[in-house]
PDB file of C-alpha atoms and ligand atoms in Angstrom:
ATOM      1  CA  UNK S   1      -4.960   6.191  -0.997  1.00  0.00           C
ATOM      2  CA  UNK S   2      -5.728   9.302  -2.628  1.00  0.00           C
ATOM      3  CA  UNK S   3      -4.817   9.092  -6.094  1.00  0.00           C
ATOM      4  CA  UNK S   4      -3.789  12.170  -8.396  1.00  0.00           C
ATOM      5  CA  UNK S   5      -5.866  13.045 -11.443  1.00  0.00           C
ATOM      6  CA  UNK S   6      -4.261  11.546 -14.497  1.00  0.00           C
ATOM      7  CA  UNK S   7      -2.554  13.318 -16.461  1.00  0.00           C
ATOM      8  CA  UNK S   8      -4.718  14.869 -20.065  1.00  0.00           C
ATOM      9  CA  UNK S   9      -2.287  14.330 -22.547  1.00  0.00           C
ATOM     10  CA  UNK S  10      -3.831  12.778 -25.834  1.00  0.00           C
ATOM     11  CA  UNK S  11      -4.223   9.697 -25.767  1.00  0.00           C
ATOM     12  CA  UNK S  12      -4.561   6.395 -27.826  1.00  0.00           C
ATOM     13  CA  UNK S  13      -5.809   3.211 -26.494  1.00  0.00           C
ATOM     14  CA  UNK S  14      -7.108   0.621 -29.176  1.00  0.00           C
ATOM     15  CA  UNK S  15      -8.690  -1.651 -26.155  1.00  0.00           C
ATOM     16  CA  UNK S  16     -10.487  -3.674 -28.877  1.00  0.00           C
ATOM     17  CA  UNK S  17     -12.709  -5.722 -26.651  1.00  0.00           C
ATOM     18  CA  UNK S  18     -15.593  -3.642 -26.350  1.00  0.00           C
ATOM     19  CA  UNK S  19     -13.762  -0.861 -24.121  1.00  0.00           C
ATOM     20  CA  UNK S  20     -14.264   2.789 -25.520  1.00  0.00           C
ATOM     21  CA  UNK S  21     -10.821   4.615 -26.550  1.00  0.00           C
ATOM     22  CA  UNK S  22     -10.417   7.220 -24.305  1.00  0.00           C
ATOM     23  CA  UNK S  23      -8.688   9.226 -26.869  1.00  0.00           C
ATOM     24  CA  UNK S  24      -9.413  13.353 -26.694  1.00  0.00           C
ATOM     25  CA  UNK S  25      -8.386  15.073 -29.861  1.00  0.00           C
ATOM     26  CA  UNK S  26      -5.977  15.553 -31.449  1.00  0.00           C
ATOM     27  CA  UNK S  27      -4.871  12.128 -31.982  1.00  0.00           C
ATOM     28  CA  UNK S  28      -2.554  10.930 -34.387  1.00  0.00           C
ATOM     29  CA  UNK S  29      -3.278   7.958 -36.765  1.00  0.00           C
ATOM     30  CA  UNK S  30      -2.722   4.651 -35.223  1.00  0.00           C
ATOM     31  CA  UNK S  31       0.232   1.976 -36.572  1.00  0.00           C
ATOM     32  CA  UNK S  32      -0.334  -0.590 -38.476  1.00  0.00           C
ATOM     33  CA  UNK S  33      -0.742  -3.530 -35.951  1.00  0.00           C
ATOM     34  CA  UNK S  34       2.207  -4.740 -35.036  1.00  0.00           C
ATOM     35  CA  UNK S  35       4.299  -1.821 -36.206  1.00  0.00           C
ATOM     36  CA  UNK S  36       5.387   1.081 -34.259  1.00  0.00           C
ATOM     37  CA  UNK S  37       4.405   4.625 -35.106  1.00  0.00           C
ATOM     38  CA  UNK S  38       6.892   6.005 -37.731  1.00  0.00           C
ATOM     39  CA  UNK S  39       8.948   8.268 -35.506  1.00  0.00           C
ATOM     40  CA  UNK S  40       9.999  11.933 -36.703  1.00  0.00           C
ATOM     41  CA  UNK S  41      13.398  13.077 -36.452  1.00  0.00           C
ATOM     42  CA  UNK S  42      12.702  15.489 -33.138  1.00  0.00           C
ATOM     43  CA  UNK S  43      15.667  16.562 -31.525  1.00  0.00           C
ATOM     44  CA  UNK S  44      13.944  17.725 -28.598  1.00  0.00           C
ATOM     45  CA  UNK S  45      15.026  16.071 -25.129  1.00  0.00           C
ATOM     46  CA  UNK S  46      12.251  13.346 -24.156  1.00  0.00           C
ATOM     47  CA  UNK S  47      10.953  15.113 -21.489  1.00  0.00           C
ATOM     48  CA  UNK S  48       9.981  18.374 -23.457  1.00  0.00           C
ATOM     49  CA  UNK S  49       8.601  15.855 -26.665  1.00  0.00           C
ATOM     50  CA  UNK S  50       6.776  13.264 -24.063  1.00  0.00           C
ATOM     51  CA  UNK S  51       5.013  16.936 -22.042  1.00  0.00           C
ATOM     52  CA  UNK S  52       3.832  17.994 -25.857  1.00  0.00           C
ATOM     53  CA  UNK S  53       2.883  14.759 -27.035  1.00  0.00           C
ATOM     54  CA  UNK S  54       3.547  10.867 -25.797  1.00  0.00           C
ATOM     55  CA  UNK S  55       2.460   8.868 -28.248  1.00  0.00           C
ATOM     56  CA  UNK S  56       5.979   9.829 -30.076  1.00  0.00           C
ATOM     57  CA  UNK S  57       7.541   9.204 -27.052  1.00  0.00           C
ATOM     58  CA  UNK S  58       5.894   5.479 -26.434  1.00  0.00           C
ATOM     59  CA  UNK S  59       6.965   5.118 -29.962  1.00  0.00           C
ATOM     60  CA  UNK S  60      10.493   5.606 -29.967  1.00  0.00           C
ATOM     61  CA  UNK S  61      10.034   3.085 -26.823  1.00  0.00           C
ATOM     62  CA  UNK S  62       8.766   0.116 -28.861  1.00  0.00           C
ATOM     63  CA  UNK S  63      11.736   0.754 -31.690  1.00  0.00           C
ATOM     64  CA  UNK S  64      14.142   0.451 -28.788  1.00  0.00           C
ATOM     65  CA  UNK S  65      12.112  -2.401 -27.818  1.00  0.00           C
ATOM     66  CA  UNK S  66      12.154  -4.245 -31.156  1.00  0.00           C
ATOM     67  CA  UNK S  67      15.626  -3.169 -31.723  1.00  0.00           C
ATOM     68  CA  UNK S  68      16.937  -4.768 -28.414  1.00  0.00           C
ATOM     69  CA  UNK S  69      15.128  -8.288 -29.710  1.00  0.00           C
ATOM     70  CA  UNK S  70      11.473  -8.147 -28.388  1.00  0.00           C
ATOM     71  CA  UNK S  71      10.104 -10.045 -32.084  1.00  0.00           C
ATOM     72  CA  UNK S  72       6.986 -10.972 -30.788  1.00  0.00           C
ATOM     73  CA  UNK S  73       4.133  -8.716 -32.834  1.00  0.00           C
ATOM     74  CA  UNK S  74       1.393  -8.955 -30.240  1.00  0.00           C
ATOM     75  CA  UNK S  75       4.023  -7.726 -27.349  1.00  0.00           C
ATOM     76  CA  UNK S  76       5.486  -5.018 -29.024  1.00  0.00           C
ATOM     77  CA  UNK S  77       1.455  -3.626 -30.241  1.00  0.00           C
ATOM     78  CA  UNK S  78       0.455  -4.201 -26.929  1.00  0.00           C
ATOM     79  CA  UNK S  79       3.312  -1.941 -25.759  1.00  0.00           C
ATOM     80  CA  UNK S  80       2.654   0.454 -28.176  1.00  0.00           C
ATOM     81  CA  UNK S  81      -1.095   0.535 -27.449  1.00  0.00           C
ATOM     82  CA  UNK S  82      -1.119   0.780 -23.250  1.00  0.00           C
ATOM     83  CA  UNK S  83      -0.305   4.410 -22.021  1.00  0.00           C
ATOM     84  CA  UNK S  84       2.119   3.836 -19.542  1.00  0.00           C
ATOM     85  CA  UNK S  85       1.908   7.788 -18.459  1.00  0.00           C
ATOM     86  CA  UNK S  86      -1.129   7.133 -17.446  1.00  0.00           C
ATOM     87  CA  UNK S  87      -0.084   4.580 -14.349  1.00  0.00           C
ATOM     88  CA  UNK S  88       2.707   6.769 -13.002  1.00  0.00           C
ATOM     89  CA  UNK S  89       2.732   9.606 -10.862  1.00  0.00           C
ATOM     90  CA  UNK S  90       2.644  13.506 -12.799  1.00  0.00           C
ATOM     91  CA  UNK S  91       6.022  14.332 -11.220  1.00  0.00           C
ATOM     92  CA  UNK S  92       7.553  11.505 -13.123  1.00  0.00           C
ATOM     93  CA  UNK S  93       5.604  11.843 -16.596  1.00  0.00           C
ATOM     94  CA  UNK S  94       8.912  13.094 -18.137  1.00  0.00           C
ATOM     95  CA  UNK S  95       9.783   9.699 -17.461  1.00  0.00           C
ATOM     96  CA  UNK S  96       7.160   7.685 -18.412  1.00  0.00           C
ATOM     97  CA  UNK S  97       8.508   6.332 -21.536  1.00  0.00           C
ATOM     98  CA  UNK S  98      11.952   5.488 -20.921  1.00  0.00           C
ATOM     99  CA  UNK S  99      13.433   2.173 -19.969  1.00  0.00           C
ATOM    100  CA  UNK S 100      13.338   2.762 -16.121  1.00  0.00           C
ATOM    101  CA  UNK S 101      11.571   1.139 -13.091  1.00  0.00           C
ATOM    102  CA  UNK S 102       9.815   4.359 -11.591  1.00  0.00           C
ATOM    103  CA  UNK S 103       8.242   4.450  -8.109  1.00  0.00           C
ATOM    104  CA  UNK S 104       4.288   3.765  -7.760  1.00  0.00           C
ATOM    105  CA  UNK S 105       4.765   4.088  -3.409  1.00  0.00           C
ATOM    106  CA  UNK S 106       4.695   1.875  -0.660  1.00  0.00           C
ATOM    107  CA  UNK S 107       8.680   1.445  -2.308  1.00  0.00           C
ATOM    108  CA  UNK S 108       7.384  -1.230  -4.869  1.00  0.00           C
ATOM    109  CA  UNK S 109       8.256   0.054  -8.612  1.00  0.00           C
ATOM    110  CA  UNK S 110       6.468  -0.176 -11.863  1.00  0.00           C
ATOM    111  CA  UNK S 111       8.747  -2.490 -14.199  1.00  0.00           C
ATOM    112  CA  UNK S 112      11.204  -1.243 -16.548  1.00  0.00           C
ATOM    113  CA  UNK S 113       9.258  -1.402 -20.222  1.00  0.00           C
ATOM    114  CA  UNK S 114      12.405  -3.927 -21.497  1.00  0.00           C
ATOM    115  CA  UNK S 115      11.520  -6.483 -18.935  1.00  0.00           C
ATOM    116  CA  UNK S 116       7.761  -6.125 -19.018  1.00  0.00           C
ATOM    117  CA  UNK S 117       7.958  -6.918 -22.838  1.00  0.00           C
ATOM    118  CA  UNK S 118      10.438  -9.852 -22.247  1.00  0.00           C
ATOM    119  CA  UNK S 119       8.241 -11.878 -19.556  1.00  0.00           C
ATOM    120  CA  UNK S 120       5.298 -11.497 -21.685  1.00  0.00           C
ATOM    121  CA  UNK S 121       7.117 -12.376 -25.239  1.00  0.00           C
ATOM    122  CA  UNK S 122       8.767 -15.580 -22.906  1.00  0.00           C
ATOM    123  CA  UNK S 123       4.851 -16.169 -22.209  1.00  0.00           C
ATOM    124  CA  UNK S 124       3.865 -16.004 -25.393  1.00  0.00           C
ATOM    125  CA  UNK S 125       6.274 -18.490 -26.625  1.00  0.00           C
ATOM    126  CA  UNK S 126       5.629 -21.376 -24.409  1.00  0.00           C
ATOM    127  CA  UNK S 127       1.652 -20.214 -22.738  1.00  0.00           C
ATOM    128  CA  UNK S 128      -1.559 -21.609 -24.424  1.00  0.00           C
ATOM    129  CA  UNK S 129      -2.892 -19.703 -27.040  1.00  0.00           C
ATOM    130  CA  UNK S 130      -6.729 -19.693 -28.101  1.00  0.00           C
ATOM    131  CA  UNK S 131      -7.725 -20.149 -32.139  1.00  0.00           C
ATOM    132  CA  UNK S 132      -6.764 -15.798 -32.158  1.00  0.00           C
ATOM    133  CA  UNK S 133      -3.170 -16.186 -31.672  1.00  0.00           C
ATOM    134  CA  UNK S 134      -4.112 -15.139 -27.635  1.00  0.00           C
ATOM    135  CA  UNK S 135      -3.082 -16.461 -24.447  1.00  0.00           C
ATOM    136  CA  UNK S 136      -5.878 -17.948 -22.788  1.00  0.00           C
ATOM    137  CA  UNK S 137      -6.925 -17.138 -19.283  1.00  0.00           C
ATOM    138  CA  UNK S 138      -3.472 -15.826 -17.203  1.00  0.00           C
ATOM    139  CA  UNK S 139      -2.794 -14.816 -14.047  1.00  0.00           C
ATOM    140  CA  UNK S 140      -0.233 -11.862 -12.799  1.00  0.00           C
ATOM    141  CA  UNK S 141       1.461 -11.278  -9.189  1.00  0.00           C
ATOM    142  CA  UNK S 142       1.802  -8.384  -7.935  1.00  0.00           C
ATOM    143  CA  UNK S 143      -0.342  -5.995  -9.759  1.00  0.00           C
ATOM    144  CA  UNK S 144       1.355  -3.121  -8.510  1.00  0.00           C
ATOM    145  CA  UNK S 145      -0.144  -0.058 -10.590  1.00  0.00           C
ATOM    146  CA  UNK S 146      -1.790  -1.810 -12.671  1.00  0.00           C
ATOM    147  CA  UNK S 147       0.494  -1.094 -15.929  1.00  0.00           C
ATOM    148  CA  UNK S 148       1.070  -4.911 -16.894  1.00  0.00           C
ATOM    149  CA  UNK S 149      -1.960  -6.198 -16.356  1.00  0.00           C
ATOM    150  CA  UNK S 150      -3.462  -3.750 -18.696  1.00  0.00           C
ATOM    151  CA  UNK S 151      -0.680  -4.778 -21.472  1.00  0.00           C
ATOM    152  CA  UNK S 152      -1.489  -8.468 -20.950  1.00  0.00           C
ATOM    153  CA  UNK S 153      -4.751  -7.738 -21.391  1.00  0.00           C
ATOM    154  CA  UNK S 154      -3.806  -7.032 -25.076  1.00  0.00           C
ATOM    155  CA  UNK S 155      -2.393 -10.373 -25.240  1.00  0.00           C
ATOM    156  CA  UNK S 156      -4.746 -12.727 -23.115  1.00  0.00           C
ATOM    157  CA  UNK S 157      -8.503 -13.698 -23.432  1.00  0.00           C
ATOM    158  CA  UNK S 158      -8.722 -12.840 -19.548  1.00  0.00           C
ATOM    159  CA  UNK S 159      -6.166 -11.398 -16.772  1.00  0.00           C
ATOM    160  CA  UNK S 160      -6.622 -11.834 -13.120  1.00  0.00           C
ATOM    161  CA  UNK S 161      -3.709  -9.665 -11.344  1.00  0.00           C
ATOM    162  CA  UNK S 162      -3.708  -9.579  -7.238  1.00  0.00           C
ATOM    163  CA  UNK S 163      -1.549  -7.320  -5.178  1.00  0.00           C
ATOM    164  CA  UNK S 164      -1.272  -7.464  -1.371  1.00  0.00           C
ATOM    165  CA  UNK S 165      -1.151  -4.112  -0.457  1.00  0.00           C
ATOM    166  CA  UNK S 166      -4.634  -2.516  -0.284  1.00  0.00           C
ATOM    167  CA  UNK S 167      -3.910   0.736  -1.305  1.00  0.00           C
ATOM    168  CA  UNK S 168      -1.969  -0.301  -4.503  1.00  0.00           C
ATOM    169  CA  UNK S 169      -4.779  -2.120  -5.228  1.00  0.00           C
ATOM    170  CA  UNK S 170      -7.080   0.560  -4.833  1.00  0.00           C
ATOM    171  CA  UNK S 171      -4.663   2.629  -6.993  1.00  0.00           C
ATOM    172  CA  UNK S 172      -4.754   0.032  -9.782  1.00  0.00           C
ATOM    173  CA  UNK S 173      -8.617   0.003  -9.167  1.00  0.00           C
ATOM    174  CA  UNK S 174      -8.382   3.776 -10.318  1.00  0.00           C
ATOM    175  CA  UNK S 175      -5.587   3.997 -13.053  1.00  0.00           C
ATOM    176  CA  UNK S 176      -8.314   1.241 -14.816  1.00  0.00           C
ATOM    177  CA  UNK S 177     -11.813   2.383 -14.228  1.00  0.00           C
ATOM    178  CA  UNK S 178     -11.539   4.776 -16.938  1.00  0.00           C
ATOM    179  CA  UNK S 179     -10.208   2.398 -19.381  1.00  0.00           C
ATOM    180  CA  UNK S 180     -13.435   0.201 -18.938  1.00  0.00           C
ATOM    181  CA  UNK S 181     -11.192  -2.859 -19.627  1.00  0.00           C
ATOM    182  CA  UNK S 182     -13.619  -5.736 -19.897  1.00  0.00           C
ATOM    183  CA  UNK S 183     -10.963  -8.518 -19.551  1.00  0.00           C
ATOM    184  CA  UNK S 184      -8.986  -7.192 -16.727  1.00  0.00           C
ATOM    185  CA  UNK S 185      -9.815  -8.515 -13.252  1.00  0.00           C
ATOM    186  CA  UNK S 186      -8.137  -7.151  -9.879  1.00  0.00           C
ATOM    187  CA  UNK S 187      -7.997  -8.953  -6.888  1.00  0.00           C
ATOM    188  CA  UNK S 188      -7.049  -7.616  -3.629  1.00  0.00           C
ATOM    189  CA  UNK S 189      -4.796 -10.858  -1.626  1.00  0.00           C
ATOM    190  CA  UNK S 190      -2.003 -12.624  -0.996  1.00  0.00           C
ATOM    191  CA  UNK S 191      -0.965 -14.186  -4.377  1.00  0.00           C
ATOM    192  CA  UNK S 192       1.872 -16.734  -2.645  1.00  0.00           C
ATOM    193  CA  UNK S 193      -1.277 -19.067  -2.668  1.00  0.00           C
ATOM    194  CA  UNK S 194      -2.076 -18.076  -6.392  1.00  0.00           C
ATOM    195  CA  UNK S 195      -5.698 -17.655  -7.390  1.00  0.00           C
ATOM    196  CA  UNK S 196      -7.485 -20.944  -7.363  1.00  0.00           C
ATOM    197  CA  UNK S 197     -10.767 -19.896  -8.890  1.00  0.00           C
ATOM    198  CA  UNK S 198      -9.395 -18.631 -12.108  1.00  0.00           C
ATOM    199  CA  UNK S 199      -7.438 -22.159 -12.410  1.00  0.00           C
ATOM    200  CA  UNK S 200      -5.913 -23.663 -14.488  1.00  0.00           C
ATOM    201  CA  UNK S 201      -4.000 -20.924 -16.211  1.00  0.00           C
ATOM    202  CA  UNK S 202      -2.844 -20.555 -19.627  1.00  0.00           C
ATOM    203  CA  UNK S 203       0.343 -18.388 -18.214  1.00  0.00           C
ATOM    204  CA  UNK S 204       1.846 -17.130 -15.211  1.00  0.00           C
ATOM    205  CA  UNK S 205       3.409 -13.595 -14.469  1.00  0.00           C
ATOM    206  CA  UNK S 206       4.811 -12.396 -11.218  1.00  0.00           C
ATOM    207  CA  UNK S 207       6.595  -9.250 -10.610  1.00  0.00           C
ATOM    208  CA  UNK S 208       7.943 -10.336  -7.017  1.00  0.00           C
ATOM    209  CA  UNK S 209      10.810 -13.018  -6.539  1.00  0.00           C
ATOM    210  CA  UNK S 210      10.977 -14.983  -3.947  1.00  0.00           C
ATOM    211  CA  UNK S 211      13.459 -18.022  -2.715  1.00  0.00           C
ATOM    212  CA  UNK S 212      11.421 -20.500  -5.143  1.00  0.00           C
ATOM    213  CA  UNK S 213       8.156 -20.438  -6.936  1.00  0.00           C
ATOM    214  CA  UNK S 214       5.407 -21.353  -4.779  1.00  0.00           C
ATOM    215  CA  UNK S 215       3.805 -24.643  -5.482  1.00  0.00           C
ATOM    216  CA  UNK S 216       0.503 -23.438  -5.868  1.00  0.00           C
ATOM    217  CA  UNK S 217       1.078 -21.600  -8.522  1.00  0.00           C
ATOM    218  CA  UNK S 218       2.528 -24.808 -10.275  1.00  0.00           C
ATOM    219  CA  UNK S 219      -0.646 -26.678  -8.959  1.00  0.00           C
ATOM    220  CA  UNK S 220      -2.782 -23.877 -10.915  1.00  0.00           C
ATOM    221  CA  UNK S 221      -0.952 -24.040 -13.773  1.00  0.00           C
ATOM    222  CA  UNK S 222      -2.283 -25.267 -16.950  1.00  0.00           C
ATOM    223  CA  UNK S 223      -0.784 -28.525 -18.858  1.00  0.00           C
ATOM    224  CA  UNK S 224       1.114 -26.669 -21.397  1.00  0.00           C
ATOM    225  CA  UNK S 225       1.074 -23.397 -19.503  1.00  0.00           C
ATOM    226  CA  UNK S 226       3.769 -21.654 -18.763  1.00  0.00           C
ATOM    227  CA  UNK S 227       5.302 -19.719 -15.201  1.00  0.00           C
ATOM    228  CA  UNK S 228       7.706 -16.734 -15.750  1.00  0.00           C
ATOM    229  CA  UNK S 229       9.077 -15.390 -12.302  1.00  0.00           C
ATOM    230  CA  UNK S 230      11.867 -14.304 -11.019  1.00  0.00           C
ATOM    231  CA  UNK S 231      13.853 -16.073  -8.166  1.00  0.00           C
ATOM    232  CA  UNK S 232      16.518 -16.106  -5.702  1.00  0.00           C
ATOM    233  CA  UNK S 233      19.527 -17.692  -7.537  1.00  0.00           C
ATOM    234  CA  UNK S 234      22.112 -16.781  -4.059  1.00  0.00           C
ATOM    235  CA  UNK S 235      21.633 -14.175  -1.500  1.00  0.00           C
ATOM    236  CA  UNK S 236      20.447 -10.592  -3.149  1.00  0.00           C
ATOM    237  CA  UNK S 237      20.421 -11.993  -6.575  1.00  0.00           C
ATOM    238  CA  UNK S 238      17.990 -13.152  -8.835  1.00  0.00           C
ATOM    239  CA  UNK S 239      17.549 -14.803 -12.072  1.00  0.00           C
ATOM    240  CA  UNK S 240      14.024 -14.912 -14.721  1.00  0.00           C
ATOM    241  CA  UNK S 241      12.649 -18.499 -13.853  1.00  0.00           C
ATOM    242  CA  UNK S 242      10.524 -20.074 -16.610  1.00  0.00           C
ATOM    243  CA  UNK S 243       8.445 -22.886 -15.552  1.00  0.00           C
ATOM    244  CA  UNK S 244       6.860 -25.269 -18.652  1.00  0.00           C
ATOM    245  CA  UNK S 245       4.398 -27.915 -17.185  1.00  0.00           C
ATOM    246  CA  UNK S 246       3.102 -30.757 -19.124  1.00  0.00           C
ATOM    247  CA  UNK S 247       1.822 -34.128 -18.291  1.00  0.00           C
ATOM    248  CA  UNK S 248       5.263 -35.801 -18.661  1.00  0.00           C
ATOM    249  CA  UNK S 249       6.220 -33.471 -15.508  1.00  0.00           C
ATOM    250  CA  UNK S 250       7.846 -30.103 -15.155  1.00  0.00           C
ATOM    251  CA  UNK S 251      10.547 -28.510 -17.159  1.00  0.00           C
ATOM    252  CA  UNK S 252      12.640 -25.288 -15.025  1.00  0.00           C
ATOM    253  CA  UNK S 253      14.904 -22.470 -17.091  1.00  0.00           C
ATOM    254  CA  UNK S 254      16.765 -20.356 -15.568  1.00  0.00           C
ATOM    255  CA  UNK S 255      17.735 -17.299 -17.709  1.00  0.00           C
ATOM    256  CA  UNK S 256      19.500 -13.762 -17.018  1.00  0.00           C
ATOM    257  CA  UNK S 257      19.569 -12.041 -13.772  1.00  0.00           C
ATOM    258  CA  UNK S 258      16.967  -9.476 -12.785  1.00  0.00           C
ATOM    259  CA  UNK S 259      15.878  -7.539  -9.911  1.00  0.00           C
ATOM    260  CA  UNK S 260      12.288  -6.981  -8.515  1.00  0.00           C
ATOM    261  CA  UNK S 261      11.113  -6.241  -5.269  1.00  0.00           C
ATOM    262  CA  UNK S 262      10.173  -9.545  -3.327  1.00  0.00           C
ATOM    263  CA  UNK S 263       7.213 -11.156  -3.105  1.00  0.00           C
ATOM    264  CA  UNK S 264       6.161 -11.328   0.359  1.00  0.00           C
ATOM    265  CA  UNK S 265       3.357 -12.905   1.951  1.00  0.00           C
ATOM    266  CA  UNK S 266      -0.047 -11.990   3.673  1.00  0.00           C
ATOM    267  CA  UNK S 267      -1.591  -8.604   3.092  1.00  0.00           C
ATOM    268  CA  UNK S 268      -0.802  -5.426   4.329  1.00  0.00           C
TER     269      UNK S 268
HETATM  270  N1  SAH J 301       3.369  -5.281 -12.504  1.00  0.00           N
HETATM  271  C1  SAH J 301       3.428  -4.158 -11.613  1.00  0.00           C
HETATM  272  C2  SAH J 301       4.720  -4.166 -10.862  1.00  0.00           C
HETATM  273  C3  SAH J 301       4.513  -3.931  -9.398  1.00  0.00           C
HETATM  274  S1  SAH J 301       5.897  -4.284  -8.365  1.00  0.00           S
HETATM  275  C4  SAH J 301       3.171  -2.860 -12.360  1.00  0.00           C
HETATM  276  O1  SAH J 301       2.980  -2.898 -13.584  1.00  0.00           O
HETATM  277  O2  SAH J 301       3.112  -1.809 -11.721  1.00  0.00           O
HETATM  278  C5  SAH J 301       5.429  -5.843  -7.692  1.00  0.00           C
HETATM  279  C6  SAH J 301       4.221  -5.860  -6.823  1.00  0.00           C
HETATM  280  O3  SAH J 301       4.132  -7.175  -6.250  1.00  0.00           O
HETATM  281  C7  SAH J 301       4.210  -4.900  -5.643  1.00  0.00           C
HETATM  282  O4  SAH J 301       3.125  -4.041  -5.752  1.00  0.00           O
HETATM  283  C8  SAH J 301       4.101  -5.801  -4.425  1.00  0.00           C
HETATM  284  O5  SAH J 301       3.290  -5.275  -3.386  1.00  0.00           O
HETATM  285  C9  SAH J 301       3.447  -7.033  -5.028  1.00  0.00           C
HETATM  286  N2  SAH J 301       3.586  -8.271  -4.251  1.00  0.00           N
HETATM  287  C10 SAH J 301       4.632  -8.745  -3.542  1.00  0.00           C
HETATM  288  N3  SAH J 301       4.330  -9.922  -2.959  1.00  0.00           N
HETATM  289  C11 SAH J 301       3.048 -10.203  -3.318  1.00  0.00           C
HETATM  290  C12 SAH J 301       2.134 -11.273  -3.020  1.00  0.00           C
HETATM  291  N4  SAH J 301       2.476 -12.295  -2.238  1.00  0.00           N
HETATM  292  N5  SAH J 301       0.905 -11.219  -3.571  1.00  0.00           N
HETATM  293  C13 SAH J 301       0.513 -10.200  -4.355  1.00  0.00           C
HETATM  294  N6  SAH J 301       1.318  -9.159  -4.659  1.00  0.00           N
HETATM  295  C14 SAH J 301       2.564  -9.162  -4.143  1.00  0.00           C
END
């Protein structure tokens, strides 16, 4: 698939795992960690603000963020850190910042920024972290553009995201060679069956529902990991599933409604 040239705003990405920052000057002075950029009162719409500048605009996102409940410190500098203008398509850049799904083709979506930041801070809470406060080693279904699998790469020791359609994949494969994410691991095929060589995972991310969670991904699960997916609660709805395994058994949550494209099976 051909993909467009991303876009040159400035741009800040504190990859901190060896990865260079790809920002070009000017570029603003980071946030503290965990605290989102002190925002200026600028009247201007978004669109005009987010064409002169984004990092104001990703900004004002993670405030809306925090004040809509998203505590976690990790989630909310890992969405202030990942460019998400730089995983959707130039005619929608005006949009890149607001809480919307936006269209990456083949009619799957990127995920609104409010849901991406409450499946990871539900990970966080129950996944198993490493001695740094990380998840360990997670795994993420349906990597669509690529967008959330870069964030949780802030957040986990290692990511492995697969995505059945090859030319998302191949998109994804784009949006992140210039990031030179170490951590970050794409895999073109049908993740249904999970990904048995990265097994056992710390945490579990999927961005597809389906009627249930497959059993493999249970199977690949680690004891005290944790599954976040969303499922089919009764015809054309579905609910956030969170899935807690431990070696007394399995413990299922089913939390608010949702609505992501479905996962399907095979490749395409
Ligand atoms: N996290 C993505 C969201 C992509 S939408 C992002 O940040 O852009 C969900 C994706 O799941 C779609 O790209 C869809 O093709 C993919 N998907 C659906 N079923 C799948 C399966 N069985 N295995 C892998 N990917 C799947």
């Amino acid at each position: 698939m051909a993909t467009p040239p991303r876009p040159g705003f400035p741009a800040r990405l504190d990859l901190g795992q060896g990865g260079k920052p790809l920002a070009r000057a000017p570029v603003r002075a980071p946030a503290p960690p965990g605290m989102p950029t002190p925002v200026t009162n600028d009247s201007a719409p978004q669109a005009a603000s987010m064409a002169r500048d984004p990092i104001p605009a990703r900004a004002r996102m993670v405030q809306q963020l925090a004040a809509d409940g998203i505590a976690d410190p990790q989630v909310l500098r890992a969405m202030g850190t990942v460019d998400r203008h730089r995983f959707v398509d130039g005619a929608l850049l005006a949009q890149a910042y607001e809480d919307t799904a936006l269209p990456i083709g083949l009619g799957q979506t990127i995920s609104k920024p409010s849901v991406v930041a409450r499946m990871l801070e539900l990970l966080m809470q129950g996944g198993l972290r490493g001695p740094d406060g990380k998840l360990g080693r997670v795994l993420d279904i349906g990597t669509g553009c690529g967008y959330q699998a870069v964030v949780m790469g802030q957040i986990a020791s290692e990511v492995y995201s697969i995505e059945r359609l090859r030319d998302l994949h191949e998109k994804a494969r784009a949006n992140l060679r210039p990031l030179r994410i170490a951590n970050v691991h794409l895999i073109l095929g049908d993740g249904m069956a999970g990904f048995a060589k990265g097994a056992p995972y710390a945490g579990i991310v999927a961005a597809a529902g389906g009627e249930a969670v497959p059993d493999a991904w249970i199977e690949q699960l680690g004891y005290g990991g944790r599954i976040v997916a969303p499922v089919a609660t009764t015809p054309g709805q579905q609910a956030l599933m969170v899935i807690d395994k431990s070696r007394q058994g399995i413990q299922q949550t089913l939390l608010e409604a949702v609505n992501f494209v479905p996962l399907k099976s095979g490749l395409a």
